[in-house]
Amino acid sequence: MSSQPLLNNCDAKMYHMERASVRDLRYNFQKIERLLEKGEEIEITKRRKPIARLAPVKRQRKLPDYKAQLRAIYGDRVLPTTGAEIVAWDRDRY
């Protein structure tokens, strides 16, 4: 039996994410930025030990047009009182 750990006997290492060192962050950030734009996660290492993980931000979807929805529901009706007047009346109640 050999004294080497079993992990060294494996001839193929499979990584599901890219790796970059702290030095790569400083000097080759454009390469890391391109990987993030593709949607890849990147493991940041310092002295070959993982210290952090960079993940791309999920794109926020565009908000619906609330003003158009209100216009579709209420049309061009103008209310006789404004929201500010209602708040003022409510404050004077007590």
Short mmCIF file of C-alpha atoms in Angstrom, two decimals:
data_model
loop_
_atom_site.label_atom_id
_atom_site.label_comp_id
_atom_site.label_asym_id
_atom_site.label_seq_id
_atom_site.Cartn_x
_atom_site.Cartn_y
_atom_site.Cartn_z
CA MET A 1 0.00 0.00 0.00
CA SER A 2 1.32 3.43 -0.86
CA SER A 3 1.45 6.28 1.59
CA GLN A 4 0.06 8.79 -0.93
CA PRO A 5 -3.51 9.96 -0.45
CA LEU A 6 -6.11 8.62 -2.84
CA LEU A 7 -6.75 12.03 -4.36
CA ASN A 8 -3.31 12.09 -5.99
CA ASN A 9 -4.00 8.78 -7.78
CA CYS A 10 -6.82 10.38 -9.76
CA ASP A 11 -5.59 11.49 -13.17
CA ALA A 12 -8.51 13.81 -13.94
CA LYS A 13 -9.62 16.75 -11.87
CA MET A 14 -13.02 18.16 -12.62
CA TYR A 15 -13.85 21.68 -11.58
CA HIS A 16 -17.28 23.17 -12.07
CA MET A 17 -15.97 26.71 -11.76
CA GLU A 18 -12.99 28.69 -12.92
CA ARG A 19 -10.19 29.60 -10.54
CA ALA A 20 -8.29 32.85 -10.29
CA SER A 21 -5.70 34.06 -7.84
CA VAL A 22 -5.63 37.39 -6.04
CA ARG A 23 -2.86 38.37 -8.43
CA ASP A 24 -5.13 37.61 -11.40
CA LEU A 25 -7.74 39.92 -9.90
CA ARG A 26 -5.23 42.74 -9.81
CA TYR A 27 -3.51 42.31 -13.13
CA ASN A 28 -5.94 40.38 -15.38
CA PHE A 29 -9.33 41.61 -14.29
CA GLN A 30 -10.56 41.92 -17.89
CA LYS A 31 -10.32 38.13 -18.29
CA ILE A 32 -12.23 37.56 -15.05
CA GLU A 33 -14.84 40.13 -16.05
CA ARG A 34 -15.44 38.33 -19.36
CA LEU A 35 -15.96 35.04 -17.53
CA LEU A 36 -18.46 36.69 -15.18
CA GLU A 37 -20.35 38.17 -18.13
CA LYS A 38 -20.65 34.64 -19.57
CA GLY A 39 -22.28 33.55 -16.31
CA GLU A 40 -19.36 31.58 -14.83
CA GLU A 41 -18.61 31.41 -11.12
CA ILE A 42 -14.99 32.07 -10.20
CA GLU A 43 -13.20 30.77 -7.13
CA ILE A 44 -10.60 33.22 -5.80
CA THR A 45 -7.48 31.64 -4.34
CA LYS A 46 -4.61 32.90 -2.27
CA ARG A 47 -1.59 30.63 -2.08
CA ARG A 48 -3.67 27.93 -3.81
CA LYS A 49 -6.30 27.94 -1.06
CA PRO A 50 -9.82 29.16 -1.85
CA ILE A 51 -10.76 32.34 0.00
CA ALA A 52 -13.80 33.62 -1.90
CA ARG A 53 -16.23 32.96 -4.72
CA LEU A 54 -17.32 35.49 -7.32
CA ALA A 55 -20.69 34.91 -8.92
CA PRO A 56 -22.34 36.96 -11.65
CA VAL A 57 -25.22 39.17 -10.63
CA LYS A 58 -28.57 37.95 -11.84
CA ARG A 59 -30.00 40.47 -14.24
CA GLN A 60 -32.98 42.28 -12.84
CA ARG A 61 -36.01 42.13 -15.00
CA LYS A 62 -37.57 45.30 -16.26
CA LEU A 63 -40.34 46.67 -14.05
CA PRO A 64 -43.83 46.80 -15.52
CA ASP A 65 -45.23 50.12 -16.65
CA TYR A 66 -47.44 50.85 -13.65
CA LYS A 67 -48.54 54.20 -14.99
CA ALA A 68 -49.90 52.57 -18.16
CA GLN A 69 -51.71 49.96 -16.08
CA LEU A 70 -53.37 52.66 -13.96
CA ARG A 71 -54.33 54.54 -17.12
CA ALA A 72 -55.87 51.36 -18.53
CA ILE A 73 -57.91 50.80 -15.34
CA TYR A 74 -59.00 54.36 -14.53
CA GLY A 75 -58.63 56.15 -17.86
CA ASP A 76 -58.08 59.89 -17.71
CA ARG A 77 -60.30 60.43 -14.70
CA VAL A 78 -59.07 63.07 -12.28
CA LEU A 79 -59.95 62.54 -8.64
CA PRO A 80 -61.49 65.53 -6.84
CA THR A 81 -58.92 65.35 -4.04
CA THR A 82 -55.20 64.69 -4.08
CA GLY A 83 -53.31 62.23 -1.93
CA ALA A 84 -51.70 65.11 -0.03
CA GLU A 85 -55.13 66.52 0.90
CA ILE A 86 -56.29 63.12 2.16
CA VAL A 87 -53.18 62.81 4.35
CA ALA A 88 -53.71 66.35 5.70
CA TRP A 89 -57.35 65.59 6.56
CA ASP A 90 -56.31 62.34 8.22
CA ARG A 91 -53.76 64.17 10.39
CA ASP A 92 -56.35 66.70 11.52
CA ARG A 93 -58.72 63.94 12.67
CA TYR A 94 -56.95 63.29 15.95
#
